[in-house]
Short mmCIF file of C-alpha atoms and ligand atoms in Angstrom, two decimals:
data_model
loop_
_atom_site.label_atom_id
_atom_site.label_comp_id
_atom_site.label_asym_id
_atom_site.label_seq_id
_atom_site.Cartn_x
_atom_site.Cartn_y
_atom_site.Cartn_z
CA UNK A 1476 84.70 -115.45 -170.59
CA UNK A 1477 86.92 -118.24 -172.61
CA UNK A 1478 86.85 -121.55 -171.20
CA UNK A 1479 90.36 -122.92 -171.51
CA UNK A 1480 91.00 -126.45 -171.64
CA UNK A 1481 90.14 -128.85 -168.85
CA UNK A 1482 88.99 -131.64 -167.17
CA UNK A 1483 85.48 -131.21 -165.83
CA UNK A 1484 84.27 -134.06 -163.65
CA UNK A 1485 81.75 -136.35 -164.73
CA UNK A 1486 78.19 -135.68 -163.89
CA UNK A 1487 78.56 -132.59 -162.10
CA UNK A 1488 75.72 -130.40 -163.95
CA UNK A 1489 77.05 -127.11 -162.40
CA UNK A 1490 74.99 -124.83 -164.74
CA UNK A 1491 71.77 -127.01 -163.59
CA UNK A 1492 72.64 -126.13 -160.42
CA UNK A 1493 73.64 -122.61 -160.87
CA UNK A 1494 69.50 -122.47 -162.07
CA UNK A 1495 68.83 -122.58 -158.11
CA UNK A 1496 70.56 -119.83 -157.57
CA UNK A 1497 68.21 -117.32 -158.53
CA UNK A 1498 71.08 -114.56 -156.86
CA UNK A 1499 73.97 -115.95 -159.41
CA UNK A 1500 71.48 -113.72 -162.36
CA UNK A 1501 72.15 -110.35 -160.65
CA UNK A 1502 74.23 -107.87 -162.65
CA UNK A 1503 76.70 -105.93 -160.37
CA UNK A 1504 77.91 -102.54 -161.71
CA UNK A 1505 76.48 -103.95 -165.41
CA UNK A 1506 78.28 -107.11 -165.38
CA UNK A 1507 77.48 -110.85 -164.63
CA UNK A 1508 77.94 -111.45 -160.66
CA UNK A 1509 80.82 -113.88 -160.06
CA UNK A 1510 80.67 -114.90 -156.29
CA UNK A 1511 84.02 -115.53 -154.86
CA UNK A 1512 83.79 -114.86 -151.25
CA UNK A 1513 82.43 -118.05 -150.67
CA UNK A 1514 84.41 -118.62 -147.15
CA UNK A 1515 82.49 -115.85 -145.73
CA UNK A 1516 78.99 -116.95 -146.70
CA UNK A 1517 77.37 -118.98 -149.30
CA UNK A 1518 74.31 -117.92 -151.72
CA UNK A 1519 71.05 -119.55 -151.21
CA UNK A 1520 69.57 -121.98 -153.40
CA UNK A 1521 65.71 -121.35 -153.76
CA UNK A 1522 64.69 -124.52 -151.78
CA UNK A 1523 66.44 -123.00 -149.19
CA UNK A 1524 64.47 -119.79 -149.87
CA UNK A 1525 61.24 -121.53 -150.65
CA UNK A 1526 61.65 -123.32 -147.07
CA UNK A 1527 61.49 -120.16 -144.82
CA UNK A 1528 58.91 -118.63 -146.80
CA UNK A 1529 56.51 -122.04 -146.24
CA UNK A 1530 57.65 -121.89 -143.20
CA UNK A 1531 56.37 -118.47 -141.99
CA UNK A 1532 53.04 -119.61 -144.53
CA UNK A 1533 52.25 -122.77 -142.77
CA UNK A 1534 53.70 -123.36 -139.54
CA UNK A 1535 55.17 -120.30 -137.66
CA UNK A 1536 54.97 -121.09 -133.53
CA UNK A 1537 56.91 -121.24 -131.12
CA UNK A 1538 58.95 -124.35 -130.16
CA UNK A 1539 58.43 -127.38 -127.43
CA UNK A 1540 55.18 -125.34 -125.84
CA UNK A 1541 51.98 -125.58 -126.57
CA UNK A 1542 49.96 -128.45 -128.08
CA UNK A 1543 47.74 -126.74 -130.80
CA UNK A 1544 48.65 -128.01 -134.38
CA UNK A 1545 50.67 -124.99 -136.00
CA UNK A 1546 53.58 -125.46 -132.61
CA UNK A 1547 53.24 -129.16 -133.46
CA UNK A 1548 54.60 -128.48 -136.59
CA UNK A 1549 56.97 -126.23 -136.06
CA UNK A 1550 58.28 -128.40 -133.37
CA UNK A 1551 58.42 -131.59 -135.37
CA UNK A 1552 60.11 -129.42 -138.27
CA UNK A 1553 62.68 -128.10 -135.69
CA UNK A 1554 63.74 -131.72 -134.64
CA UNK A 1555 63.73 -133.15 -137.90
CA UNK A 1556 66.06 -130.51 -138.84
CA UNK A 1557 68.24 -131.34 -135.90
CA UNK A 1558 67.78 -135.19 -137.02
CA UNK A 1559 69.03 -133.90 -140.46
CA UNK A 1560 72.05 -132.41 -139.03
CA UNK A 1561 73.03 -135.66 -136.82
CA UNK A 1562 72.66 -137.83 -140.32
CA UNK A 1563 75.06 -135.55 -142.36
CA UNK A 1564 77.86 -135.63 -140.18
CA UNK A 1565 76.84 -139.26 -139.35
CA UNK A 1566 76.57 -138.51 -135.35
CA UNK A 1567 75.15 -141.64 -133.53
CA UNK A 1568 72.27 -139.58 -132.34
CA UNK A 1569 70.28 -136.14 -132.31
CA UNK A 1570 71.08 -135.82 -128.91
CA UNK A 1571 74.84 -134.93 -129.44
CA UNK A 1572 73.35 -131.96 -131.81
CA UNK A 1573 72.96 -128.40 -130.62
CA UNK A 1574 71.50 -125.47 -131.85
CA UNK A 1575 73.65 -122.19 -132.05
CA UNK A 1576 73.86 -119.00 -133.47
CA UNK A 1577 77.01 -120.50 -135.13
CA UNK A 1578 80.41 -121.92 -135.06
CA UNK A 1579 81.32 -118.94 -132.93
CA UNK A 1580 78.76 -119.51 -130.35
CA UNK A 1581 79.59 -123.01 -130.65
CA UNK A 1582 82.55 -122.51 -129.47
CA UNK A 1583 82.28 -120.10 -126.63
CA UNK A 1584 79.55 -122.68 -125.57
CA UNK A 1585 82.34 -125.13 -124.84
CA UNK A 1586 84.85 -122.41 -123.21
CA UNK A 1587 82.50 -121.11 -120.92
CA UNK A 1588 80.20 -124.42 -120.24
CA UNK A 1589 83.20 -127.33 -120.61
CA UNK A 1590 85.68 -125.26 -119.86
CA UNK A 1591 84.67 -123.03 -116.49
CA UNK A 1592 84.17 -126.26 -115.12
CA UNK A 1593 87.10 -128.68 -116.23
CA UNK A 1594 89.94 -125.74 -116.93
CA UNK A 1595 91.78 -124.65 -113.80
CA UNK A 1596 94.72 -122.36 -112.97
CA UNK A 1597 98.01 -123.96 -114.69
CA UNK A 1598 96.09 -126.20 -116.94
CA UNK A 1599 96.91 -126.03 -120.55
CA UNK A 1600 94.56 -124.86 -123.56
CA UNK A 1601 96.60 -125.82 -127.27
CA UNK A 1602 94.93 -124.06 -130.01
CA UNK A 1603 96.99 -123.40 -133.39
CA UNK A 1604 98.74 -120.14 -134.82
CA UNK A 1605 96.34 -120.14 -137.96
CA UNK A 1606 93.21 -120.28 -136.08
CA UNK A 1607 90.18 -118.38 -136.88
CA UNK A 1608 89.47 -115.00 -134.00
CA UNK A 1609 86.15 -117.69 -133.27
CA UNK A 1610 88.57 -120.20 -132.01
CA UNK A 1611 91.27 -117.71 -130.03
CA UNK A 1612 89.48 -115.37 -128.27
CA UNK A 1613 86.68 -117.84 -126.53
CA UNK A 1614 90.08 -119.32 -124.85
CA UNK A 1615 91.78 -116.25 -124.40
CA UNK A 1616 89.02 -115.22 -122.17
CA UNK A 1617 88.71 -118.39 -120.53
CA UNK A 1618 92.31 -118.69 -119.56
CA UNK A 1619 92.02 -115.08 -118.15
CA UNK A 1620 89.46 -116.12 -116.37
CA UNK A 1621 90.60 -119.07 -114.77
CA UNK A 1622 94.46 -118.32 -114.48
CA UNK A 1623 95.02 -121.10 -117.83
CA UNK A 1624 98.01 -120.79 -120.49
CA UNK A 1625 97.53 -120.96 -123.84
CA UNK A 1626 100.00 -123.31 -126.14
CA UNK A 1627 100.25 -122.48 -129.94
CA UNK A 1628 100.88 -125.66 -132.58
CA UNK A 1629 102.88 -123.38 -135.28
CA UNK A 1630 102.56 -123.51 -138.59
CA UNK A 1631 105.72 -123.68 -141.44
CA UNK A 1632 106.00 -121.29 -144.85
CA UNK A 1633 103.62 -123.55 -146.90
CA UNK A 1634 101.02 -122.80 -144.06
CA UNK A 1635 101.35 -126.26 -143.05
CA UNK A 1636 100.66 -127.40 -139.08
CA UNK A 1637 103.56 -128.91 -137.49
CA UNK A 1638 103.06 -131.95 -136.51
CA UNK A 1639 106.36 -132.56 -134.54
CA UNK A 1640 106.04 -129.37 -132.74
CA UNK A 1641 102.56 -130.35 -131.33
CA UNK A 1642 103.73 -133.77 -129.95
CA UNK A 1643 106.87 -131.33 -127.53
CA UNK A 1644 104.01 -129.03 -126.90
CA UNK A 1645 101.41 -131.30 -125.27
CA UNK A 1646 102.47 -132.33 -121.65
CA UNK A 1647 100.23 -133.39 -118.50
CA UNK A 1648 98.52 -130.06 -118.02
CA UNK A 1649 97.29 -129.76 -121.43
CA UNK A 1650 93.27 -129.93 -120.91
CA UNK A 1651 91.82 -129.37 -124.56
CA UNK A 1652 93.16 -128.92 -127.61
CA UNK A 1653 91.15 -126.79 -130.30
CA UNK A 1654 91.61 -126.16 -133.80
CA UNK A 1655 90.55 -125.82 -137.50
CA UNK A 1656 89.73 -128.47 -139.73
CA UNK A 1657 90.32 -126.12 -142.67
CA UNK A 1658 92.19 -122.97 -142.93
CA UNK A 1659 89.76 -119.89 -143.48
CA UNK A 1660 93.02 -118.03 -144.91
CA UNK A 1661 95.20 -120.91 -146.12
CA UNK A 1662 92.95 -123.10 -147.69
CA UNK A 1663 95.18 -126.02 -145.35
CA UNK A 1664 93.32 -129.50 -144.17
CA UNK A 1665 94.95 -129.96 -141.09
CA UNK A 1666 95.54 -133.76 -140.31
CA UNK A 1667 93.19 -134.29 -137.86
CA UNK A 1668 92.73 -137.66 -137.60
CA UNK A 1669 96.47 -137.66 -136.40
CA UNK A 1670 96.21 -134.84 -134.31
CA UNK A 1671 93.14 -136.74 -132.48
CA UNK A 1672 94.50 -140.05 -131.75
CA UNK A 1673 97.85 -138.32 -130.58
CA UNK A 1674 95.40 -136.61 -128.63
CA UNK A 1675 93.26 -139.35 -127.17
CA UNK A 1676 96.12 -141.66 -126.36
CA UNK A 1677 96.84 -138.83 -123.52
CA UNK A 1678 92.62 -138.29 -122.55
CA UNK A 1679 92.75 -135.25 -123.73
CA UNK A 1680 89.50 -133.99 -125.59
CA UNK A 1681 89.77 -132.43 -129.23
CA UNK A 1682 87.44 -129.57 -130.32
CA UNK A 1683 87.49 -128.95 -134.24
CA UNK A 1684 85.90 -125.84 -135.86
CA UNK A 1685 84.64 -126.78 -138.78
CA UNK A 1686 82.85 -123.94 -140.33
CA UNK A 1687 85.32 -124.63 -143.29
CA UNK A 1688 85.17 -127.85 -143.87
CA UNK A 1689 81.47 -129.12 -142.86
CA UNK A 1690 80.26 -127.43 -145.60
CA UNK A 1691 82.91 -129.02 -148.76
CA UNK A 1692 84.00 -132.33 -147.08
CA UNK A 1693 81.98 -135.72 -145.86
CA UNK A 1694 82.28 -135.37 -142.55
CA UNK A 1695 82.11 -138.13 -140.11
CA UNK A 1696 82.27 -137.16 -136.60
CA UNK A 1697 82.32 -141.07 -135.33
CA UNK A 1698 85.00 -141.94 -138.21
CA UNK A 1699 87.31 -138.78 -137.16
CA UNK A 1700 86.32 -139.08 -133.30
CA UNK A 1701 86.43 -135.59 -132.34
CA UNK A 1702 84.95 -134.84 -129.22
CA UNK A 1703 83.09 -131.07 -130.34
CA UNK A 1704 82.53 -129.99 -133.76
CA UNK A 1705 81.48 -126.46 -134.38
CA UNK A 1706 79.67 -125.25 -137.73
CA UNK A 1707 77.79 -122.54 -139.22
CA UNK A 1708 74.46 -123.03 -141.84
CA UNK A 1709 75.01 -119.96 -143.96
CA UNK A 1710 78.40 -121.34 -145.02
CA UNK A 1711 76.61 -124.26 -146.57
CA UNK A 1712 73.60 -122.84 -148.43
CA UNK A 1713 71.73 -122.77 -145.57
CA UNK A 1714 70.40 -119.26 -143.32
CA UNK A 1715 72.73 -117.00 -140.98
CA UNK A 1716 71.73 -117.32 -137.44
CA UNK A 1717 71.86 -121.05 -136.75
CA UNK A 1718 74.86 -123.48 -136.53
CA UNK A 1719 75.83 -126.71 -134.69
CA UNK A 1720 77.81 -127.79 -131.76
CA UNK A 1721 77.73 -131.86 -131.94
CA UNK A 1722 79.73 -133.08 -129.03
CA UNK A 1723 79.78 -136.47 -127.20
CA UNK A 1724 77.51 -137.34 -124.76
CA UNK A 1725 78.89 -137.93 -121.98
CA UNK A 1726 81.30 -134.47 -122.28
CA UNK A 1727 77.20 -132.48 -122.86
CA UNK A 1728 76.07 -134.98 -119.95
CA UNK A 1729 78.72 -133.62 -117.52
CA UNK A 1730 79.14 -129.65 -118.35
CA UNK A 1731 77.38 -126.67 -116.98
CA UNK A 1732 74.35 -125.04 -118.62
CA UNK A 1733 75.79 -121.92 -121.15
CA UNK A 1734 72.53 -120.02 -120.64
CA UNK A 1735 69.82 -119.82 -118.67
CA UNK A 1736 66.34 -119.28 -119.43
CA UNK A 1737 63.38 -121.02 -120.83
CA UNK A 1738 63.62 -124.40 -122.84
CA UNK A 1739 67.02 -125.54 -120.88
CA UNK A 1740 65.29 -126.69 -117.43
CA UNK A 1741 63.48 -128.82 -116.15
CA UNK A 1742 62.02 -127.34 -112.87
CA UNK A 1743 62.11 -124.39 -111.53
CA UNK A 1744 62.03 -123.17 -107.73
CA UNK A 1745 62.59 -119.46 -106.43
CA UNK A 1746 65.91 -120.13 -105.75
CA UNK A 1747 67.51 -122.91 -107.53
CA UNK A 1748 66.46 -125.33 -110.92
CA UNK A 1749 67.24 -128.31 -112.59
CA UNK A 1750 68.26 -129.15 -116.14
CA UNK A 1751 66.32 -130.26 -119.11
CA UNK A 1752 68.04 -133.55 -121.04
CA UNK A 1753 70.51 -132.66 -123.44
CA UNK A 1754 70.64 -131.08 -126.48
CA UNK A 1755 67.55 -128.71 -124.44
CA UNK A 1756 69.88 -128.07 -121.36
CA UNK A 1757 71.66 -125.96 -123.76
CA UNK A 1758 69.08 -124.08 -125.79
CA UNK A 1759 67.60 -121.56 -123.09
CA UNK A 1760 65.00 -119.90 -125.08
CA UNK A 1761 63.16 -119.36 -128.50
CA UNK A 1762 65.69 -120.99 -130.91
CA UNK A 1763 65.93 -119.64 -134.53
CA UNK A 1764 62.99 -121.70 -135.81
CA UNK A 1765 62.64 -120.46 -139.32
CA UNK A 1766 66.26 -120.83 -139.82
CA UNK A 1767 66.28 -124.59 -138.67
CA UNK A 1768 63.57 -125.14 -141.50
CA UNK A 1769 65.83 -123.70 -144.13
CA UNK A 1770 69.21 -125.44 -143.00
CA UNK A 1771 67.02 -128.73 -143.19
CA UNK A 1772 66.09 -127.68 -146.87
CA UNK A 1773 69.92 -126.37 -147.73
CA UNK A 1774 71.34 -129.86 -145.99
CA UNK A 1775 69.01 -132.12 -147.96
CA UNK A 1776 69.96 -129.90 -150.83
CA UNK A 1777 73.77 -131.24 -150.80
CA UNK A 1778 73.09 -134.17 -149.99
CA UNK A 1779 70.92 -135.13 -153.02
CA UNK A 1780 74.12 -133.94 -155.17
CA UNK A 1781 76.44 -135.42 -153.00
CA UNK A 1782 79.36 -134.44 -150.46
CA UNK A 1783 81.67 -136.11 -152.49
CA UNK A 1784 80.83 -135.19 -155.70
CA UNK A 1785 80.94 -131.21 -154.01
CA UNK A 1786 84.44 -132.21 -153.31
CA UNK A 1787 85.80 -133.62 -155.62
CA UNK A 1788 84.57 -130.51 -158.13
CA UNK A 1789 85.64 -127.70 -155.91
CA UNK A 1790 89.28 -129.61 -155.69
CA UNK A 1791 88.98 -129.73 -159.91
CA UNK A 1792 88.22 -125.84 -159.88
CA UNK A 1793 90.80 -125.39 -156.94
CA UNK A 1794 93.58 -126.80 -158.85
CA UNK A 1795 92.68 -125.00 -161.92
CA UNK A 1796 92.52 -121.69 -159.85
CA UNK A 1797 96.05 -122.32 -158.55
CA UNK A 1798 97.59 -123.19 -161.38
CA UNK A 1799 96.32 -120.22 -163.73
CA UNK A 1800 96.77 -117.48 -160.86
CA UNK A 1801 100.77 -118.86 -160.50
CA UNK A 1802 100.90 -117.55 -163.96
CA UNK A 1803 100.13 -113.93 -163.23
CA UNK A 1804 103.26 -112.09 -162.41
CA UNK A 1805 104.16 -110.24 -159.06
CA UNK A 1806 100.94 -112.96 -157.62
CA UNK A 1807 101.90 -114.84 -154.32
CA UNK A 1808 99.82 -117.14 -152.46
CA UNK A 1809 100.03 -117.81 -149.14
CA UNK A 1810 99.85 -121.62 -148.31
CA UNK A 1811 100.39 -124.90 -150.40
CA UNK A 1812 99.43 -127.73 -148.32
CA UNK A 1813 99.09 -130.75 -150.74
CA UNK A 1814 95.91 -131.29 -148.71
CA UNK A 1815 93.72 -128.66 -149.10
CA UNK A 1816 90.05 -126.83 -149.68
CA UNK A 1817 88.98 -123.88 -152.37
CA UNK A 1818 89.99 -120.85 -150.23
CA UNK A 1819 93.02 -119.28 -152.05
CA UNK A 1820 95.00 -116.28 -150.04
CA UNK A 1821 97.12 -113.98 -152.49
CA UNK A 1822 98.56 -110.38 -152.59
CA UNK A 1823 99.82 -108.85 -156.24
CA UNK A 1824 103.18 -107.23 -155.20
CA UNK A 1825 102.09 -103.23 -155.34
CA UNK A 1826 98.69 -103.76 -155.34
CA UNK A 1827 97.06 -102.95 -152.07
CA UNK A 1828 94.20 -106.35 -151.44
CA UNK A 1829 91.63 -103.87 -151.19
CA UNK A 1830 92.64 -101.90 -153.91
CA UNK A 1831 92.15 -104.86 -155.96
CA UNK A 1832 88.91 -105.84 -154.46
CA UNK A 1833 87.42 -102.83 -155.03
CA UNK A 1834 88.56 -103.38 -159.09
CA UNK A 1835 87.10 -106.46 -159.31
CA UNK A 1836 84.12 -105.79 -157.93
CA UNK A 1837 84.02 -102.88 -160.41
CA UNK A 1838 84.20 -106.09 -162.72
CA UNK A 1839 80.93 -107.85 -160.80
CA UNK A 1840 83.61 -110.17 -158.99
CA UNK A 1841 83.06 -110.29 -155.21
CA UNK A 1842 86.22 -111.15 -153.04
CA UNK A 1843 87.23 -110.81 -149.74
CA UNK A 1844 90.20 -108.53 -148.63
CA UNK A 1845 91.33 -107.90 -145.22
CA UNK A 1846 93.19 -109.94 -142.51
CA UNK A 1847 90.15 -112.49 -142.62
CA UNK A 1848 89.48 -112.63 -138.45
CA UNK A 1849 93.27 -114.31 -138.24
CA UNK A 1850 95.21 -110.98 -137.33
CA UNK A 1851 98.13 -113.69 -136.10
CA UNK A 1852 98.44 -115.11 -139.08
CA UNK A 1853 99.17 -111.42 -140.82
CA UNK A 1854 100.99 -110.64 -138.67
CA UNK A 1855 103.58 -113.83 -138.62
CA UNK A 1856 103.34 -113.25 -142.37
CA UNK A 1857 104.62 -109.79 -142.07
CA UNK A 1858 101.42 -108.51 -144.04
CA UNK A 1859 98.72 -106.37 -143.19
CA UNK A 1860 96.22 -108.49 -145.33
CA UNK A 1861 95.25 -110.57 -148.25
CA UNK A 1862 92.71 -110.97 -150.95
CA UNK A 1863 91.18 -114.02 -150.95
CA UNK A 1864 88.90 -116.11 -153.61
CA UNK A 1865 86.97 -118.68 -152.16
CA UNK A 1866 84.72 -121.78 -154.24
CA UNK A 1867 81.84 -123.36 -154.05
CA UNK A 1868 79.40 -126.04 -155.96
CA UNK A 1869 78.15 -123.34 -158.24
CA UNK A 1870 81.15 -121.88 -159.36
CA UNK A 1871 82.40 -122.46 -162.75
CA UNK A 1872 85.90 -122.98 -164.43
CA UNK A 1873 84.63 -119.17 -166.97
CA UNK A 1874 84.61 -117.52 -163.74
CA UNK A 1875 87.80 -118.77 -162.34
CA UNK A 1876 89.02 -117.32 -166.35
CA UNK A 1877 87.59 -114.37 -166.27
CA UNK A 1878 88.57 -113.57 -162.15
CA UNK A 1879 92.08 -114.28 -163.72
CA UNK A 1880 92.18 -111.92 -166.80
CA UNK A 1881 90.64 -109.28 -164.41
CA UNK A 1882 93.57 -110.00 -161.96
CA UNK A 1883 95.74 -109.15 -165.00
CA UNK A 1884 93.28 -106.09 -166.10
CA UNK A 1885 94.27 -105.09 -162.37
CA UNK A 1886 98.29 -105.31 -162.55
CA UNK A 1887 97.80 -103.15 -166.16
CA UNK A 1888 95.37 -100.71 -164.50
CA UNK A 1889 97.70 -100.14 -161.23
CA UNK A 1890 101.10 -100.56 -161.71
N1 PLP B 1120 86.01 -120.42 -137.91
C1 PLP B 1120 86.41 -120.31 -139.17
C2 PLP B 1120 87.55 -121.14 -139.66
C3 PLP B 1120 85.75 -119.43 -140.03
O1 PLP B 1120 86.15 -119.32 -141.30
C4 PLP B 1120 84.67 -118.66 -139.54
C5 PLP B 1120 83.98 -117.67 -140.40
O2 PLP B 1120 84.54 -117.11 -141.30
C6 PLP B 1120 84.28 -118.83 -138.22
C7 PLP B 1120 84.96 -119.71 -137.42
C8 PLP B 1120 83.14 -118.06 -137.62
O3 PLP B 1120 81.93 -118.46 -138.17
P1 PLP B 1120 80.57 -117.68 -137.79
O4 PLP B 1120 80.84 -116.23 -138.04
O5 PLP B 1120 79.57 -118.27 -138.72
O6 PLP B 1120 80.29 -117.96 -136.36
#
């Protein structure tokens, strides 16, 4: 791997940090793992690791029950995560953070809890034509359900939201409107800020999936105002099975339960109950403990290097990535927002995505091919699917060279 010239931004130690990644060492097919599918999941550094082991060592019980020492502990570990979660997206309290699954069951939480209860027949749902299947098909069953249209924001060639389009779409029936912060296939920030005061000048409430761009931005939900945010741990370094729904209080105050069960009430009779406070009322039974301990562990992880700092490098190595992959012939991308995050779409003309995939990882580069859970977007693209390279704090500018001579290597092999 050759490291051609560039600008590397100061104090970013990325081979320290590559040195807890203990996964980064593996050899795939006899060659040096490069980990490009990034957007899909991120690798775990071994705090992270070391976490749910000490966890399962020192303090496995179960949650908000019993009083012996070892549920003590896990319960005060559970809430500090959730504590740790408020601070990094700077919400004014834990209370406005729930435990999910992940971004997905974040946001069927607010379909079917917010929305059975404040959508009715007519109302309007706006969502965007580049959203994730996570953020279409929640409404898409909701709407069903309750006799609701759906309203699309579209987006231009560049894979750019239009702005101008939104502002004709909204109109007095328009109830919520839900979208990405960042682009899972384009890579796109979408101005959100905008989008939310346009938004709250007409009461209407903004939901922003943000399993994209929680984990590479600073986020802060009181700065950007948005009334949900949705977000998944094991895109940031943290474990698979746990995410976040912040979301005001007085929108958590007034909805329905989601589930119900134990942990989410406060009494129960035969025939009816009441409802625990919130975030409880909607966490009906035993939570993902173990993977609260190691989100804590991955959060406090970034944070000692810095959201910014994250940033700032991935936009270095995004830049770099762009402007050495324009150079390969036949190579399109798809999507050039000035504003935007390290996931880069592409298709070689001839080369089938997954053909290519499969070469690389021949090569010990992992990428993702396939319509990446946005079948509109293909298909408004006129494509079946894409690859798509995707960046994180441990990448390094010799990867993003080598992933592009092995590009090459493909084109020669192929066509
Ligand atoms: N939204 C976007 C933009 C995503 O990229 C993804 C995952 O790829 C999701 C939602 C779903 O996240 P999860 O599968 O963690 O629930």
């Amino acid at each position: 791997m050759q490291l051609e010239s560039v600008v590397r931004p100061a104090e970013f130690d990325v081979l320290r940090i590559r040195e807890d990644f203990p996964i980064l060492n593996e050899k795939i097919h006899g060659k040096p793992l490069v980990y490009l599918d990034n957007a899909a999941t991120t690798q775990k550094p071994l705090p992270v690791i070391d976490a749910l082991r000490d966890y399962y060592l020192h303090h496995n019980a179960n949650v908000h029950r019993a009083i012996h020492v070892l549920a003590e502990r896990a319960t005060e570990g559970y809430e500090k995560a959730r504590q740790a979660v408020a601070e990094f997206i700077k919400a004014r309290s834990e209370r406005q953070i729930i435990f999910t699954r992940g971004t997905t069951e974040a946001i069927n939480l607010v379909a079917s809890a917010w929305g059975r209860k404040f959508v009715r027949a007519g109302d309007e749902i706006m969502l965007t034509e580049m959203e994730h299947h996570s953020n279409l098909v929640p409404w898409q069953i909701l709407a069903q359900e309750v006799g609701a249209v759906l309203r699309f924001i579209p987006f231009t060639e560049e894979g750019i939201l239009d702005v101008r389009r939104f502002e004709t779409l909204l109109s007095g029936r328009t109830r919520i409107i839900a979208l990405s912060h960042m682009s899972n296939v384009f890579g796109t920030i979408n101005p959100i800020k905008r989008i939310i005061r346009m938004a709250h000048d007409r009461g209407i409430p903004v939901l922003l999936d943000g399993a994209q761009s929680v984990p590479h931005l600073p986020i802060d939900v009181d700065f950007l105002d948005c009334d949900f945010l949705a977000f998944s741990s094991h895109k940031m370094l943290g474990p698979t099975g746990i995410g976040v729904l912040y979301a005001k209080d007085h929108l958590l105050e007034n909805m329905n339960p989601y589930q119900g069960g134990g942990e989410m009430i406060s009494t129960v009779w035969l025939e009816n109950s009441t409802w625990n406070e919130i975030p409880h009322k909607f966490e009906a039974g035993t939570p993902n403990i173990e993977a609260a301990f190691g989100f804590h562990a991955a959060l406090d992880y970034l944070q000692s290097i810095g959201m910014k700092r994250v940033t700032l490098y991935e936009q270095e190595l995004t830049t770099y990535a762009l402007n050495r992959m324009k150079q390969v012939e036949g190579l399109n991308i798809y999507g050039d927002a000035p504003e935007r995050g390290g996931v880069i779409s592409f298709n070689i003309e001839g080369l089938h995505p997954h053909d290519l995939a499969q070469f690389l990882d021949q090569h010990g580069i992992a990428i993702r091919a396939g319509h990446h859970c946005a079948q509109p977007i293909m298909r408004k693209l006129n494509i079946a699917a894409t690859a798509r390279a995707s960046f994180y704090l441990y990448n390094t500018f010799e990867e993003i060279d080598y992933f592009v001579d092995s590009l090459r290597k493909a084109r020669v092999f192929f066509l």
